[in-house]
C-alpha positions as a LaTeX table, in Angstrom:
\begin{tabular}{lrrr}
\hline
Residue & $x$ (\AA) & $y$ (\AA) & $z$ (\AA) \\
\hline
Ala1 & 0.00 & 0.00 & 0.00 \\
Arg2 & 1.11 & 3.53 & $-0.68$ \\
Ile3 & 2.05 & 5.83 & 2.17 \\
Arg4 & $-0.55$ & 8.48 & 2.92 \\
Asn5 & 0.32 & 11.94 & 1.55 \\
Glu6 & 2.84 & 10.48 & $-0.87$ \\
Thr7 & 3.14 & 12.38 & $-4.12$ \\
Phe8 & 3.02 & 10.69 & $-7.49$ \\
Ala9 & 5.36 & 11.41 & $-10.34$ \\
Arg10 & 3.71 & 13.58 & $-12.97$ \\
Asp11 & 4.47 & 11.06 & $-15.72$ \\
Asp12 & 2.85 & 8.27 & $-13.67$ \\
Val13 & $-0.31$ & 10.35 & $-13.26$ \\
Arg14 & $-0.34$ & 11.19 & $-16.96$ \\
Asp15 & 0.12 & 7.51 & $-17.90$ \\
Phe16 & $-2.66$ & 6.47 & $-15.51$ \\
Leu17 & $-5.06$ & 9.09 & $-16.87$ \\
Asp18 & $-4.19$ & 8.07 & $-20.42$ \\
Met19 & $-5.02$ & 4.44 & $-19.63$ \\
Val20 & $-8.28$ & 5.24 & $-17.82$ \\
Phe21 & $-9.51$ & 7.71 & $-20.40$ \\
Ser22 & $-8.61$ & 5.34 & $-23.24$ \\
Leu23 & $-11.04$ & 2.87 & $-21.71$ \\
Ile24 & $-13.68$ & 5.58 & $-21.31$ \\
Arg25 & $-13.10$ & 6.85 & $-24.87$ \\
Asp26 & $-13.50$ & 3.33 & $-26.28$ \\
Gly27 & $-16.72$ & 2.80 & $-24.33$ \\
Val28 & $-18.20$ & 6.18 & $-25.22$ \\
Ser29 & $-17.23$ & 5.78 & $-28.88$ \\
Ser30 & $-19.05$ & 2.44 & $-29.12$ \\
Leu31 & $-22.15$ & 3.70 & $-27.29$ \\
Pro32 & $-24.13$ & 4.96 & $-30.34$ \\
Asp33 & $-23.74$ & 1.62 & $-32.15$ \\
Arg34 & $-24.77$ & $-0.30$ & $-29.03$ \\
Leu35 & $-27.81$ & 1.94 & $-28.57$ \\
Glu36 & $-28.81$ & 1.37 & $-32.19$ \\
Arg37 & $-28.39$ & $-2.39$ & $-31.95$ \\
Asp38 & $-29.67$ & $-3.04$ & $-28.41$ \\
Ala39 & $-32.27$ & $-0.30$ & $-27.98$ \\
Gly40 & $-33.44$ & 0.23 & $-31.56$ \\
Leu41 & $-32.22$ & 3.83 & $-31.67$ \\
Ser42 & $-33.12$ & 5.52 & $-34.97$ \\
Ala43 & $-30.52$ & 6.77 & $-37.44$ \\
Lys44 & $-31.25$ & 10.34 & $-36.34$ \\
Gly45 & $-30.83$ & 9.27 & $-32.71$ \\
Val46 & $-27.52$ & 7.58 & $-33.53$ \\
Asp47 & $-26.28$ & 10.77 & $-35.20$ \\
Lys48 & $-27.22$ & 12.80 & $-32.10$ \\
Ala49 & $-25.60$ & 10.22 & $-29.81$ \\
Ile50 & $-22.40$ & 10.36 & $-31.88$ \\
Glu51 & $-22.41$ & 14.15 & $-31.69$ \\
Ser52 & $-22.99$ & 14.12 & $-27.93$ \\
Cys53 & $-20.31$ & 11.50 & $-27.30$ \\
Asp54 & $-17.79$ & 13.37 & $-29.46$ \\
Asp55 & $-18.56$ & 16.61 & $-27.60$ \\
Leu56 & $-18.04$ & 14.89 & $-24.25$ \\
Leu57 & $-14.71$ & 13.39 & $-25.31$ \\
Asp58 & $-13.55$ & 16.76 & $-26.66$ \\
Val59 & $-14.40$ & 18.55 & $-23.40$ \\
Val60 & $-12.75$ & 15.92 & $-21.22$ \\
Gly61 & $-9.62$ & 15.88 & $-23.38$ \\
Lys62 & $-9.39$ & 19.67 & $-23.32$ \\
Arg63 & $-9.82$ & 19.80 & $-19.54$ \\
Ile64 & $-7.00$ & 17.29 & $-19.03$ \\
Val65 & $-4.67$ & 19.18 & $-21.36$ \\
Asp66 & $-5.58$ & 22.50 & $-19.71$ \\
Phe67 & $-4.93$ & 21.02 & $-16.25$ \\
Phe68 & $-1.41$ & 19.90 & $-17.13$ \\
Asp69 & $-0.65$ & 23.01 & $-19.19$ \\
Ala70 & $-1.55$ & 25.21 & $-16.21$ \\
Arg71 & 0.88 & 23.28 & $-14.04$ \\
Gln72 & 4.05 & 23.27 & $-16.09$ \\
Val73 & 7.11 & 21.62 & $-14.60$ \\
Lys74 & 10.08 & 23.93 & $-14.35$ \\
Pro75 & 13.27 & 22.19 & $-15.49$ \\
Gly76 & 15.71 & 21.72 & $-12.66$ \\
Ala77 & 13.22 & 22.72 & $-10.00$ \\
Asp78 & 13.70 & 20.86 & $-6.74$ \\
Arg79 & 10.71 & 18.93 & $-5.61$ \\
Val80 & 9.36 & 19.79 & $-2.21$ \\
Asp81 & 7.03 & 17.42 & $-0.48$ \\
Leu82 & 5.48 & 17.00 & 2.91 \\
Phe83 & 8.54 & 15.25 & 4.36 \\
Asn84 & 11.43 & 17.03 & 2.62 \\
Gln85 & 11.05 & 20.74 & 3.07 \\
\hline
\end{tabular}
């Protein structure tokens, strides 16, 4: 188990988010087809579902990029954590 208040390396967090959101992206991307097949969604409904899913993925992707862009790592900066100040 990880120690409480331990910080994670930025690259580890980025890799984890990439893995999790790849799973979400794959699920959301397949949703319109599943709704058409399993729930009898009309062609117009499928088009709207595709549009909504694409919009959601765009917003989530932008928020993640904005989060990391707003927290740039300064080269050579010493890390300070709870135990090493």
